[in-house]
mmCIF file of C-alpha atoms in Angstrom:
data_model
loop_
_atom_site.group_PDB
_atom_site.id
_atom_site.type_symbol
_atom_site.label_atom_id
_atom_site.label_comp_id
_atom_site.label_asym_id
_atom_site.label_seq_id
_atom_site.Cartn_x
_atom_site.Cartn_y
_atom_site.Cartn_z
ATOM 1 C CA UNK W 1 33.668 73.075 -10.308
ATOM 2 C CA UNK W 2 31.737 70.506 -8.268
ATOM 3 C CA UNK W 3 28.187 71.483 -7.362
ATOM 4 C CA UNK W 4 27.077 70.470 -3.879
ATOM 5 C CA UNK W 5 23.590 70.790 -2.374
ATOM 6 C CA UNK W 6 22.830 70.634 1.332
ATOM 7 C CA UNK W 7 19.121 70.293 2.134
ATOM 8 C CA UNK W 8 18.155 71.698 5.528
ATOM 9 C CA UNK W 9 19.267 74.953 7.173
ATOM 10 C CA UNK W 10 19.476 73.631 10.719
ATOM 11 C CA UNK W 11 22.578 72.848 12.746
ATOM 12 C CA UNK W 12 23.580 69.647 10.920
ATOM 13 C CA UNK W 13 23.123 71.187 7.477
ATOM 14 C CA UNK W 14 24.916 74.456 8.244
ATOM 15 C CA UNK W 15 27.814 72.670 9.956
ATOM 16 C CA UNK W 16 28.135 70.201 7.071
ATOM 17 C CA UNK W 17 28.382 73.178 4.719
ATOM 18 C CA UNK W 18 31.049 74.871 6.856
ATOM 19 C CA UNK W 19 33.084 71.659 7.189
ATOM 20 C CA UNK W 20 32.837 70.994 3.461
ATOM 21 C CA UNK W 21 34.223 74.438 2.703
ATOM 22 C CA UNK W 22 37.051 73.860 5.168
ATOM 23 C CA UNK W 23 37.959 70.298 4.144
ATOM 24 C CA UNK W 24 37.514 70.347 0.361
ATOM 25 C CA UNK W 25 40.314 72.286 -1.302
ATOM 26 C CA UNK W 26 38.997 71.904 -4.867
ATOM 27 C CA UNK W 27 36.726 74.618 -6.348
ATOM 28 C CA UNK W 28 33.237 74.099 -4.980
ATOM 29 C CA UNK W 29 29.820 75.618 -5.561
ATOM 30 C CA UNK W 30 27.843 75.119 -2.385
ATOM 31 C CA UNK W 31 24.072 75.659 -2.181
ATOM 32 C CA UNK W 32 21.789 75.203 0.818
ATOM 33 C CA UNK W 33 18.046 74.823 0.400
ATOM 34 C CA UNK W 34 15.390 74.910 3.113
ATOM 35 C CA UNK W 35 11.624 74.717 2.833
ATOM 36 C CA UNK W 36 11.107 77.225 5.664
ATOM 37 C CA UNK W 37 11.109 80.990 5.307
ATOM 38 C CA UNK W 38 14.047 81.435 7.665
ATOM 39 C CA UNK W 39 17.204 79.594 8.664
ATOM 40 C CA UNK W 40 17.686 77.749 11.936
ATOM 41 C CA UNK W 41 15.664 74.550 11.753
ATOM 42 C CA UNK W 42 14.964 73.559 15.349
ATOM 43 C CA UNK W 43 17.297 76.331 16.494
ATOM 44 C CA UNK W 44 15.153 79.085 15.039
ATOM 45 C CA UNK W 45 15.053 82.509 16.671
ATOM 46 C CA UNK W 46 11.933 84.573 16.019
ATOM 47 C CA UNK W 47 11.864 88.382 15.901
ATOM 48 C CA UNK W 48 9.041 90.635 16.970
ATOM 49 C CA UNK W 49 7.273 92.063 13.891
ATOM 50 C CA UNK W 50 7.255 95.433 15.708
ATOM 51 C CA UNK W 51 10.952 95.441 16.646
ATOM 52 C CA UNK W 52 13.383 93.007 14.967
ATOM 53 C CA UNK W 53 15.878 93.541 17.805
ATOM 54 C CA UNK W 54 13.468 91.830 20.197
ATOM 55 C CA UNK W 55 13.952 88.100 19.713
ATOM 56 C CA UNK W 56 12.906 84.769 21.221
ATOM 57 C CA UNK W 57 14.237 81.235 20.789
ATOM 58 C CA UNK W 58 11.296 79.094 19.693
ATOM 59 C CA UNK W 59 13.308 75.858 19.462
ATOM 60 C CA UNK W 60 16.422 75.004 21.451
ATOM 61 C CA UNK W 61 16.529 76.967 24.720
ATOM 62 C CA UNK W 62 20.019 76.176 25.954
ATOM 63 C CA UNK W 63 22.752 73.656 25.251
ATOM 64 C CA UNK W 64 23.771 71.047 27.809
ATOM 65 C CA UNK W 65 27.183 69.518 27.287
ATOM 66 C CA UNK W 66 28.393 66.501 29.264
ATOM 67 C CA UNK W 67 32.084 66.131 30.222
ATOM 68 C CA UNK W 68 32.393 63.562 27.398
ATOM 69 C CA UNK W 69 31.297 66.024 24.725
ATOM 70 C CA UNK W 70 33.198 68.926 26.274
ATOM 71 C CA UNK W 71 36.257 66.888 25.362
ATOM 72 C CA UNK W 72 35.068 65.290 22.096
ATOM 73 C CA UNK W 73 33.665 68.519 20.629
ATOM 74 C CA UNK W 74 36.081 70.860 22.368
ATOM 75 C CA UNK W 75 37.106 72.697 19.189
ATOM 76 C CA UNK W 76 33.511 73.573 18.331
ATOM 77 C CA UNK W 77 32.704 74.914 21.789
ATOM 78 C CA UNK W 78 35.942 76.862 22.093
ATOM 79 C CA UNK W 79 35.361 78.507 18.715
ATOM 80 C CA UNK W 80 31.748 79.470 19.425
ATOM 81 C CA UNK W 81 32.649 80.808 22.882
ATOM 82 C CA UNK W 82 35.619 82.775 21.515
ATOM 83 C CA UNK W 83 33.392 84.341 18.846
ATOM 84 C CA UNK W 84 30.759 85.278 21.432
ATOM 85 C CA UNK W 85 28.167 83.085 19.709
ATOM 86 C CA UNK W 86 27.749 81.054 22.895
ATOM 87 C CA UNK W 87 28.257 81.994 26.535
ATOM 88 C CA UNK W 88 27.785 80.074 29.781
ATOM 89 C CA UNK W 89 24.255 79.953 31.168
ATOM 90 C CA UNK W 90 24.313 81.824 34.484
ATOM 91 C CA UNK W 91 20.667 82.768 35.054
ATOM 92 C CA UNK W 92 18.561 80.579 37.388
ATOM 93 C CA UNK W 93 16.387 77.827 35.909
ATOM 94 C CA UNK W 94 13.760 76.392 38.216
ATOM 95 C CA UNK W 95 13.259 72.629 37.973
ATOM 96 C CA UNK W 96 16.310 71.977 35.785
ATOM 97 C CA UNK W 97 17.643 68.440 35.976
ATOM 98 C CA UNK W 98 21.201 67.623 35.025
ATOM 99 C CA UNK W 99 24.174 65.415 35.707
ATOM 100 C CA UNK W 100 27.323 66.218 37.595
ATOM 101 C CA UNK W 101 29.891 67.943 35.400
ATOM 102 C CA UNK W 102 27.393 69.179 32.792
ATOM 103 C CA UNK W 103 27.990 72.610 31.250
ATOM 104 C CA UNK W 104 25.118 74.745 29.966
ATOM 105 C CA UNK W 105 25.313 77.460 27.318
ATOM 106 C CA UNK W 106 23.033 80.089 25.797
ATOM 107 C CA UNK W 107 23.325 82.126 22.620
ATOM 108 C CA UNK W 108 23.188 85.891 23.431
ATOM 109 C CA UNK W 109 21.812 86.737 19.987
ATOM 110 C CA UNK W 110 19.532 83.712 19.836
ATOM 111 C CA UNK W 111 20.356 80.215 18.640
ATOM 112 C CA UNK W 112 19.881 81.017 14.968
ATOM 113 C CA UNK W 113 23.130 83.011 15.339
ATOM 114 C CA UNK W 114 24.943 79.648 15.524
ATOM 115 C CA UNK W 115 23.455 78.679 12.162
ATOM 116 C CA UNK W 116 24.250 82.086 10.656
ATOM 117 C CA UNK W 117 27.851 81.764 11.851
ATOM 118 C CA UNK W 118 28.372 78.394 10.153
ATOM 119 C CA UNK W 119 26.600 79.479 6.969
ATOM 120 C CA UNK W 120 28.833 82.539 6.738
ATOM 121 C CA UNK W 121 31.904 80.331 7.128
ATOM 122 C CA UNK W 122 30.613 78.014 4.418
ATOM 123 C CA UNK W 123 30.065 80.710 1.819
ATOM 124 C CA UNK W 124 27.008 78.727 0.734
ATOM 125 C CA UNK W 125 24.316 80.334 -1.379
ATOM 126 C CA UNK W 126 21.172 79.981 0.743
ATOM 127 C CA UNK W 127 17.728 79.538 -0.810
ATOM 128 C CA UNK W 128 14.709 79.595 1.489
ATOM 129 C CA UNK W 129 11.205 78.352 0.663
ATOM 130 C CA UNK W 130 12.834 75.669 -1.476
ATOM 131 C CA UNK W 131 10.950 72.478 -0.618
ATOM 132 C CA UNK W 132 12.617 69.440 -2.208
ATOM 133 C CA UNK W 133 10.083 66.950 -3.600
ATOM 134 C CA UNK W 134 12.017 64.776 -6.086
ATOM 135 C CA UNK W 135 15.552 63.501 -6.636
ATOM 136 C CA UNK W 136 16.444 61.815 -9.940
ATOM 137 C CA UNK W 137 19.718 60.310 -11.171
ATOM 138 C CA UNK W 138 20.433 61.920 -14.536
ATOM 139 C CA UNK W 139 23.711 61.850 -16.527
ATOM 140 C CA UNK W 140 25.601 60.754 -13.405
ATOM 141 C CA UNK W 141 24.332 63.785 -11.492
ATOM 142 C CA UNK W 142 21.477 64.413 -9.099
ATOM 143 C CA UNK W 143 18.571 66.379 -10.511
ATOM 144 C CA UNK W 144 16.797 67.882 -7.511
ATOM 145 C CA UNK W 145 13.288 69.312 -7.960
ATOM 146 C CA UNK W 146 11.223 71.558 -5.695
ATOM 147 C CA UNK W 147 7.492 71.943 -5.147
ATOM 148 C CA UNK W 148 7.459 74.899 -7.534
ATOM 149 C CA UNK W 149 8.650 72.679 -10.388
ATOM 150 C CA UNK W 150 12.163 74.130 -10.634
ATOM 151 C CA UNK W 151 15.072 71.675 -10.890
ATOM 152 C CA UNK W 152 18.853 71.884 -10.701
ATOM 153 C CA UNK W 153 21.664 69.368 -11.078
ATOM 154 C CA UNK W 154 24.318 68.636 -8.450
ATOM 155 C CA UNK W 155 27.322 66.345 -8.132
ATOM 156 C CA UNK W 156 26.737 65.670 -4.451
ATOM 157 C CA UNK W 157 23.677 65.968 -2.208
ATOM 158 C CA UNK W 158 23.448 65.936 1.599
ATOM 159 C CA UNK W 159 19.962 65.537 3.097
ATOM 160 C CA UNK W 160 19.563 66.729 6.699
ATOM 161 C CA UNK W 161 15.775 66.976 7.057
ATOM 162 C CA UNK W 162 13.794 64.713 9.436
ATOM 163 C CA UNK W 163 13.568 61.053 8.415
ATOM 164 C CA UNK W 164 9.813 61.129 7.557
ATOM 165 C CA UNK W 165 10.500 63.914 5.047
ATOM 166 C CA UNK W 166 13.259 61.844 3.413
ATOM 167 C CA UNK W 167 10.791 58.970 3.002
ATOM 168 C CA UNK W 168 8.305 61.282 1.255
ATOM 169 C CA UNK W 169 10.747 62.213 -1.520
ATOM 170 C CA UNK W 170 9.837 61.002 -5.006
ATOM 171 C CA UNK W 171 11.911 60.083 -8.045
ATOM 172 C CA UNK W 172 14.823 57.670 -8.388
ATOM 173 C CA UNK W 173 15.643 58.063 -4.692
ATOM 174 C CA UNK W 174 12.646 55.799 -3.920
ATOM 175 C CA UNK W 175 14.453 52.826 -5.509
ATOM 176 C CA UNK W 176 17.883 53.801 -4.172
ATOM 177 C CA UNK W 177 16.790 53.406 -0.554
ATOM 178 C CA UNK W 178 17.197 49.717 0.309
ATOM 179 C CA UNK W 179 14.511 47.872 2.262
ATOM 180 C CA UNK W 180 16.780 47.768 5.307
ATOM 181 C CA UNK W 181 17.444 51.514 5.070
ATOM 182 C CA UNK W 182 13.746 52.185 4.604
ATOM 183 C CA UNK W 183 12.919 50.246 7.762
ATOM 184 C CA UNK W 184 15.651 52.123 9.643
ATOM 185 C CA UNK W 185 14.264 55.473 8.494
ATOM 186 C CA UNK W 186 10.736 54.406 9.445
ATOM 187 C CA UNK W 187 11.997 53.500 12.930
ATOM 188 C CA UNK W 188 12.998 57.108 13.662
ATOM 189 C CA UNK W 189 10.339 58.797 15.799
ATOM 190 C CA UNK W 190 9.863 62.337 17.061
ATOM 191 C CA UNK W 191 7.941 64.142 19.770
ATOM 192 C CA UNK W 192 5.580 66.966 18.787
ATOM 193 C CA UNK W 193 4.835 70.202 20.628
ATOM 194 C CA UNK W 194 3.999 73.868 20.193
ATOM 195 C CA UNK W 195 6.073 76.901 21.117
ATOM 196 C CA UNK W 196 4.685 80.399 21.591
ATOM 197 C CA UNK W 197 6.754 83.571 21.606
ATOM 198 C CA UNK W 198 5.290 86.635 23.333
ATOM 199 C CA UNK W 199 6.797 90.093 22.922
ATOM 200 C CA UNK W 200 6.038 92.886 25.409
ATOM 201 C CA UNK W 201 6.303 96.665 25.595
ATOM 202 C CA UNK W 202 9.616 98.334 26.402
ATOM 203 C CA UNK W 203 9.922 98.931 30.145
ATOM 204 C CA UNK W 204 7.583 96.127 31.150
ATOM 205 C CA UNK W 205 8.979 93.970 34.008
ATOM 206 C CA UNK W 206 8.158 90.335 34.754
ATOM 207 C CA UNK W 207 8.722 89.905 38.476
ATOM 208 C CA UNK W 208 9.786 86.287 38.880
ATOM 209 C CA UNK W 209 13.017 85.012 40.496
ATOM 210 C CA UNK W 210 13.854 82.654 37.648
ATOM 211 C CA UNK W 211 14.740 83.053 33.980
ATOM 212 C CA UNK W 212 13.227 79.702 33.005
ATOM 213 C CA UNK W 213 10.941 77.280 34.750
ATOM 214 C CA UNK W 214 10.044 73.639 34.126
ATOM 215 C CA UNK W 215 6.525 72.557 35.067
ATOM 216 C CA UNK W 216 6.368 68.851 35.860
ATOM 217 C CA UNK W 217 2.629 68.233 36.148
ATOM 218 C CA UNK W 218 0.880 70.888 34.072
ATOM 219 C CA UNK W 219 -1.446 69.444 31.393
ATOM 220 C CA UNK W 220 -0.510 72.022 28.737
ATOM 221 C CA UNK W 221 2.720 73.875 29.474
ATOM 222 C CA UNK W 222 6.011 72.188 30.333
ATOM 223 C CA UNK W 223 8.487 75.078 30.067
ATOM 224 C CA UNK W 224 8.497 78.870 30.355
ATOM 225 C CA UNK W 225 11.436 81.101 29.461
ATOM 226 C CA UNK W 226 11.796 84.814 30.115
ATOM 227 C CA UNK W 227 13.993 84.748 27.064
ATOM 228 C CA UNK W 228 15.887 88.024 27.415
ATOM 229 C CA UNK W 229 16.549 87.188 31.081
ATOM 230 C CA UNK W 230 17.782 83.704 30.154
ATOM 231 C CA UNK W 231 20.318 85.290 27.811
ATOM 232 C CA UNK W 232 21.168 88.109 30.267
ATOM 233 C CA UNK W 233 20.075 90.782 27.798
ATOM 234 C CA UNK W 234 18.935 94.080 29.251
ATOM 235 C CA UNK W 235 18.083 96.747 26.705
ATOM 236 C CA UNK W 236 16.280 100.068 26.872
ATOM 237 C CA UNK W 237 15.200 99.479 23.263
ATOM 238 C CA UNK W 238 13.505 96.107 23.740
ATOM 239 C CA UNK W 239 10.787 94.832 26.010
ATOM 240 C CA UNK W 240 10.908 91.344 27.504
ATOM 241 C CA UNK W 241 10.162 88.265 25.433
ATOM 242 C CA UNK W 242 8.600 85.103 26.824
ATOM 243 C CA UNK W 243 8.621 81.622 25.296
ATOM 244 C CA UNK W 244 6.275 78.878 26.418
ATOM 245 C CA UNK W 245 6.481 75.291 25.215
ATOM 246 C CA UNK W 246 3.724 72.717 25.523
ATOM 247 C CA UNK W 247 3.912 69.187 26.804
ATOM 248 C CA UNK W 248 4.263 66.456 24.193
ATOM 249 C CA UNK W 249 0.814 64.925 24.954
ATOM 250 C CA UNK W 250 -0.799 68.343 24.409
ATOM 251 C CA UNK W 251 1.197 68.766 21.178
ATOM 252 C CA UNK W 252 0.113 65.375 19.848
ATOM 253 C CA UNK W 253 -3.525 65.930 20.853
ATOM 254 C CA UNK W 254 -3.654 69.304 19.065
ATOM 255 C CA UNK W 255 -1.379 68.497 16.127
ATOM 256 C CA UNK W 256 -4.142 69.069 13.566
ATOM 257 C CA UNK W 257 -5.625 72.117 15.315
ATOM 258 C CA UNK W 258 -5.112 75.624 13.971
ATOM 259 C CA UNK W 259 -2.216 77.567 15.447
ATOM 260 C CA UNK W 260 -4.648 80.367 16.345
ATOM 261 C CA UNK W 261 -6.737 77.980 18.467
ATOM 262 C CA UNK W 262 -3.661 76.477 20.129
ATOM 263 C CA UNK W 263 -2.251 79.942 20.843
ATOM 264 C CA UNK W 264 -5.501 80.952 22.565
ATOM 265 C CA UNK W 265 -5.332 77.895 24.845
ATOM 266 C CA UNK W 266 -1.650 78.465 25.637
ATOM 267 C CA UNK W 267 -2.211 82.100 26.607
ATOM 268 C CA UNK W 268 -5.165 81.110 28.812
ATOM 269 C CA UNK W 269 -3.037 78.467 30.533
ATOM 270 C CA UNK W 270 -0.136 80.900 30.970
ATOM 271 C CA UNK W 271 -2.483 83.280 32.782
ATOM 272 C CA UNK W 272 -3.081 80.618 35.450
ATOM 273 C CA UNK W 273 0.683 80.289 36.008
ATOM 274 C CA UNK W 274 1.697 83.958 35.700
ATOM 275 C CA UNK W 275 -1.479 85.922 36.449
ATOM 276 C CA UNK W 276 -1.518 89.603 35.651
ATOM 277 C CA UNK W 277 0.686 89.554 32.548
ATOM 278 C CA UNK W 278 -0.331 92.387 30.212
ATOM 279 C CA UNK W 279 -1.297 91.834 26.613
ATOM 280 C CA UNK W 280 1.782 91.244 24.450
ATOM 281 C CA UNK W 281 2.382 93.596 21.538
ATOM 282 C CA UNK W 282 3.100 90.615 19.280
ATOM 283 C CA UNK W 283 2.908 86.821 19.352
ATOM 284 C CA UNK W 284 4.382 84.052 17.190
ATOM 285 C CA UNK W 285 3.113 80.474 17.468
ATOM 286 C CA UNK W 286 5.123 77.618 15.999
ATOM 287 C CA UNK W 287 4.120 73.975 15.608
ATOM 288 C CA UNK W 288 7.000 71.519 15.996
ATOM 289 C CA UNK W 289 5.794 68.375 14.235
ATOM 290 C CA UNK W 290 9.333 67.033 14.597
ATOM 291 C CA UNK W 291 10.452 68.468 17.913
ATOM 292 C CA UNK W 292 12.956 66.008 19.388
ATOM 293 C CA UNK W 293 14.115 62.577 18.305
ATOM 294 C CA UNK W 294 12.634 59.957 20.641
ATOM 295 C CA UNK W 295 14.023 56.966 18.727
ATOM 296 C CA UNK W 296 17.017 57.216 16.386
ATOM 297 C CA UNK W 297 18.395 54.826 13.773
ATOM 298 C CA UNK W 298 19.714 51.652 15.388
ATOM 299 C CA UNK W 299 23.348 51.864 16.561
ATOM 300 C CA UNK W 300 23.410 55.618 15.825
ATOM 301 C CA UNK W 301 25.660 55.557 12.741
ATOM 302 C CA UNK W 302 25.588 59.351 12.329
ATOM 303 C CA UNK W 303 24.728 59.143 8.632
ATOM 304 C CA UNK W 304 23.153 56.931 5.978
ATOM 305 C CA UNK W 305 24.781 56.651 2.558
ATOM 306 C CA UNK W 306 22.198 56.060 -0.167
ATOM 307 C CA UNK W 307 24.488 56.189 -3.236
ATOM 308 C CA UNK W 308 28.237 56.448 -3.737
ATOM 309 C CA UNK W 309 28.876 57.854 -7.213
ATOM 310 C CA UNK W 310 27.406 60.404 -7.442
ATOM 311 C CA UNK W 311 27.271 60.783 -3.685
ATOM 312 C CA UNK W 312 23.959 60.983 -1.828
ATOM 313 C CA UNK W 313 23.987 60.900 1.970
ATOM 314 C CA UNK W 314 21.559 61.582 4.826
ATOM 315 C CA UNK W 315 22.499 63.162 8.150
ATOM 316 C CA UNK W 316 20.895 64.741 11.197
ATOM 317 C CA UNK W 317 20.099 63.900 14.778
ATOM 318 C CA UNK W 318 17.817 61.059 13.641
ATOM 319 C CA UNK W 319 21.045 59.163 13.037
ATOM 320 C CA UNK W 320 22.602 60.065 16.405
ATOM 321 C CA UNK W 321 20.614 61.604 19.278
ATOM 322 C CA UNK W 322 18.491 64.686 19.682
ATOM 323 C CA UNK W 323 20.590 67.591 20.855
ATOM 324 C CA UNK W 324 23.363 69.985 19.850
ATOM 325 C CA UNK W 325 26.073 67.366 20.238
ATOM 326 C CA UNK W 326 24.054 64.829 18.265
ATOM 327 C CA UNK W 327 23.983 67.234 15.316
ATOM 328 C CA UNK W 328 27.738 67.870 15.548
ATOM 329 C CA UNK W 329 28.390 64.113 15.668
ATOM 330 C CA UNK W 330 26.233 63.570 12.592
ATOM 331 C CA UNK W 331 27.978 66.334 10.614
ATOM 332 C CA UNK W 332 31.353 64.808 11.493
ATOM 333 C CA UNK W 333 30.115 61.348 10.407
ATOM 334 C CA UNK W 334 28.885 62.757 7.096
ATOM 335 C CA UNK W 335 32.249 64.429 6.499
ATOM 336 C CA UNK W 336 34.158 61.257 7.361
ATOM 337 C CA UNK W 337 32.323 59.203 4.757
ATOM 338 C CA UNK W 338 32.430 62.020 2.194
ATOM 339 C CA UNK W 339 36.204 62.369 2.395
ATOM 340 C CA UNK W 340 36.524 58.643 1.796
ATOM 341 C CA UNK W 341 34.792 58.848 -1.570
ATOM 342 C CA UNK W 342 35.483 62.340 -2.923
#
């Protein structure tokens, strides 16, 4: 039985795992490792520590799909809509900019439900808090080590973490990355920002006419979501949840600050925009060091093959473009090259 490891429990990694299970008919052991404590990557959905049914999307807020991708990725959208994982965005968003023909979608149960759906389809064994630090070529297999010192061998490895994290890996992989590939990986850049989830008491109402609002000139906050309103969720068991995201300049300026200090500033700034909000019952602050891809690998190849036999390949939106469709395109590119060599 072939042993396959996917590194990264975001959209690209989970979809690669699901497509592998679907396309490869031979017996397959499939493992997925992620350094975080939860699945989702940049589509993570946080739960209130007081009530796990109260959730907030701290990463992706909604999906925008152009007419081109509605057609190209039709099967993926139809499946997720049929399963109730996605639904059309109908609530008002103030300041939203879009192009004619665009479709927008939300995830009623939060965007991590998309990841959970694909992981369930894959049958992969998921290991969280597994931070990959080294990859060695040993007996024609990949020996993959974590920061705890544990190591396992695999016949095939798919890396879907951000490009800077790939470049930090040690072991034989350092010499397997060509100079040209190294320069391409170094060329990938990301924006940085913070997101703050605020959870409120049951019965509390936030009296604004919008579900989300973009702020074009605020020095700290660029986006506010009344998250349950955005997803059209009304529940007598959950209070409202609010997500605020900072501007990129603020994120870069405070990248080395403590999350507690950043959270204090964000709450103070929110008070100037929505005065009179009561104290939340819980808060979760998240630093996105790698928020969105601002510059991807030249020509957007969708993947980067580092070694053929045994197979080692990189994927993710750093090889396409930074959104839901970019991740789907990358997963499809990874699968295309995999099927050629397996």
